Amino acid sequence: MIKKLFITPFQKFVKIESFSGILLLICTLVALFWANSPLHESYSSILEYKVGFSGESFELKKSVLFWINDGLMAIFFFLIGLEIKREILIGELNTVKKLAFPLFGAVGGALIPVGLFMLLNQNPETFKGWGIPMATDIAFSLAVLNTLGKRIPLSLKIFLTAFAIVDDIEAVLVIAVFYSESIQVALLLIGLGLIALLYVLTNRGYYSKFVMIVVGIIVWVLFLKSGVHPTVAGILIAFSVPIRQEIKTTTFLSQLEGIYNSIKSAPVLKEPILSNQQLKLVNNLTHWSKKFQSPLQHLEHNLHNWSAYFIIPVFALANAGVLIDSSVHIDMALVFHIILCLVLGKGLGIPLVILVAKKLNLIQIPADIHFIQILGVSFIAGIGFTMAIFIAGLAFSTSPEFISSAKIGILLGSLISAIIGYLILRFAPVKDFIKL
């Protein structure tokens, strides 16, 4: 009974991401149906509707699609930044030993799909799409993995999660360096200066959520106007959030004990409200609880549900609606290349690099993970939905005729990868395979 009630933070994370993956699938199907239904014009008109404000010297009026992909996704990237900082400081990436296994997997999962795309692609107009098959969609991937239940060891889920986080770091760097427009250096420097100011304040022990939000909005606008994709600002600002608590556990427990004893001795009213003394004590408890909780942990916890259940599903609804019609030009070569890169690039690239790293004694694989399981998870890592579609939009922002082709390739490649990975992990006789 106690075991059933005890759920680690990581297991909670897996549960949230798994349900988010189901919600993503629903939104994807709704978007595809909507975009190909008699109401397809309403789908396009809603996404193209301009929203914003303008003044004499400043205007920011953009489409609904822009506010989703560049606004809401900046919050998503902010959450990614929080997760990356936590993992590097105290999580699965905080030591070289812990980092090595997923790091080599992520290197194989990025370089080989990219290299394969460059090898296959013969069209200069679609070359910018090389970054599309890089990243893994953690929500969809964990959702598939979770359907296998107890057949999957927790260490394999941790590997996939850590691997996906390293993948995200790679994708963010690629977006910042290769998918940003011509840069206005002065605006970028002002934005970086404000971020540096947040870092200095945090380092000196001053942290204000209000100040961070105001500075974050200003930096987001500066990055947007400078030509650097504004979602990168979300990542950088996240690193300014402190992970340390303001007070130690011993101090909190001492205060908690005093408040508990005071509440016990406080007068109790007959009405269903607190007495003045109780109210003061409860407010005091809230004050000390805020000081005891890590700001980073608090923000991550509050934003995770918003990201999993709102931001990413809305992103899917806005971006997965591909019109499949004879009037729409589909570049079959691009579709085929993306499918191959997601399925074979990830499915074979990750285990190949891990195998080489293991033979060179550069990594240590957990005792309960077999090679066939790494192979299965590698194919599941070919599910590149969210980040892949995001990068496709950036890569072909000036060539919208290729965006539909890229999305079809991503959807089919992700589906094939999920099916192959699931079948390997579900039916492969693990005991018949020797360990690495």
Tab-separated table of N, CA, C and O in Angstrom, residues 77-78 81 192 195 199 219 223 231-241:
chain	number	residue	atom	x	y	z
A	77	PHE	N	10.084	27.050	-23.832
A	77	PHE	CA	11.549	27.028	-23.803
A	77	PHE	C	12.075	27.489	-22.443
A	77	PHE	O	13.139	27.045	-21.999
A	78	PHE	N	11.357	28.387	-21.803
A	78	PHE	CA	11.729	28.807	-20.448
A	78	PHE	C	11.691	27.593	-19.512
A	78	PHE	O	12.600	27.398	-18.696
A	81	GLY	N	14.589	25.448	-20.114
A	81	GLY	CA	15.761	26.031	-19.457
A	81	GLY	C	15.823	25.689	-17.984
A	81	GLY	O	16.892	25.368	-17.451
A	192	LEU	N	20.967	40.989	-23.916
A	192	LEU	CA	21.931	40.184	-23.161
A	192	LEU	C	22.371	40.916	-21.894
A	192	LEU	O	22.616	40.290	-20.857
A	195	ILE	N	19.724	40.386	-19.287
A	195	ILE	CA	19.821	39.020	-18.755
A	195	ILE	C	20.997	38.918	-17.785
A	195	ILE	O	20.899	38.308	-16.717
A	199	TYR	N	21.270	37.792	-13.772
A	199	TYR	CA	22.247	36.845	-13.221
A	199	TYR	C	22.975	37.448	-12.020
A	199	TYR	O	23.191	36.778	-11.005
A	219	VAL	N	13.141	41.571	-22.828
A	219	VAL	CA	14.185	40.819	-23.540
A	219	VAL	C	13.582	40.055	-24.719
A	219	VAL	O	14.184	39.990	-25.799
A	223	PHE	N	14.936	40.516	-28.456
A	223	PHE	CA	15.423	39.400	-29.262
A	223	PHE	C	14.640	39.296	-30.560
A	223	PHE	O	15.213	39.040	-31.629
A	231	THR	N	12.425	32.678	-28.694
A	231	THR	CA	12.344	31.551	-27.760
A	231	THR	C	13.681	31.307	-27.056
A	231	THR	O	13.714	30.773	-25.947
A	232	VAL	N	14.775	31.706	-27.709
A	232	VAL	CA	16.102	31.560	-27.085
A	232	VAL	C	16.165	32.394	-25.807
A	232	VAL	O	16.825	32.010	-24.831
A	233	ALA	N	15.460	33.528	-25.789
A	233	ALA	CA	15.427	34.372	-24.592
A	233	ALA	C	14.840	33.608	-23.410
A	233	ALA	O	15.275	33.783	-22.265
A	234	GLY	N	13.840	32.762	-23.694
A	234	GLY	CA	13.234	31.966	-22.624
A	234	GLY	C	14.241	31.079	-21.937
A	234	GLY	O	14.278	30.966	-20.700
A	235	ILE	N	15.095	30.426	-22.716
A	235	ILE	CA	16.139	29.550	-22.169
A	235	ILE	C	17.105	30.344	-21.292
A	235	ILE	O	17.412	29.962	-20.160
A	236	LEU	N	17.595	31.468	-21.818
A	236	LEU	CA	18.619	32.254	-21.113
A	236	LEU	C	18.073	32.845	-19.808
A	236	LEU	O	18.790	32.881	-18.797
A	237	ILE	N	16.829	33.305	-19.821
A	237	ILE	CA	16.244	33.887	-18.611
A	237	ILE	C	16.023	32.809	-17.555
A	237	ILE	O	16.165	33.053	-16.354
A	238	ALA	N	15.702	31.597	-17.989
A	238	ALA	CA	15.485	30.503	-17.041
A	238	ALA	C	16.726	30.236	-16.189
A	238	ALA	O	16.629	29.892	-15.009
A	239	PHE	N	17.903	30.424	-16.785
A	239	PHE	CA	19.139	30.174	-16.037
A	239	PHE	C	19.368	31.188	-14.914
A	239	PHE	O	20.230	30.989	-14.060
A	240	SER	N	18.582	32.291	-14.916
A	240	SER	CA	18.734	33.297	-13.854
A	240	SER	C	17.928	32.933	-12.610
A	240	SER	O	18.099	33.564	-11.559
A	241	VAL	N	17.055	31.947	-12.721
A	241	VAL	CA	16.225	31.563	-11.572
A	241	VAL	C	17.056	30.744	-10.597
A	241	VAL	O	17.624	29.711	-10.976
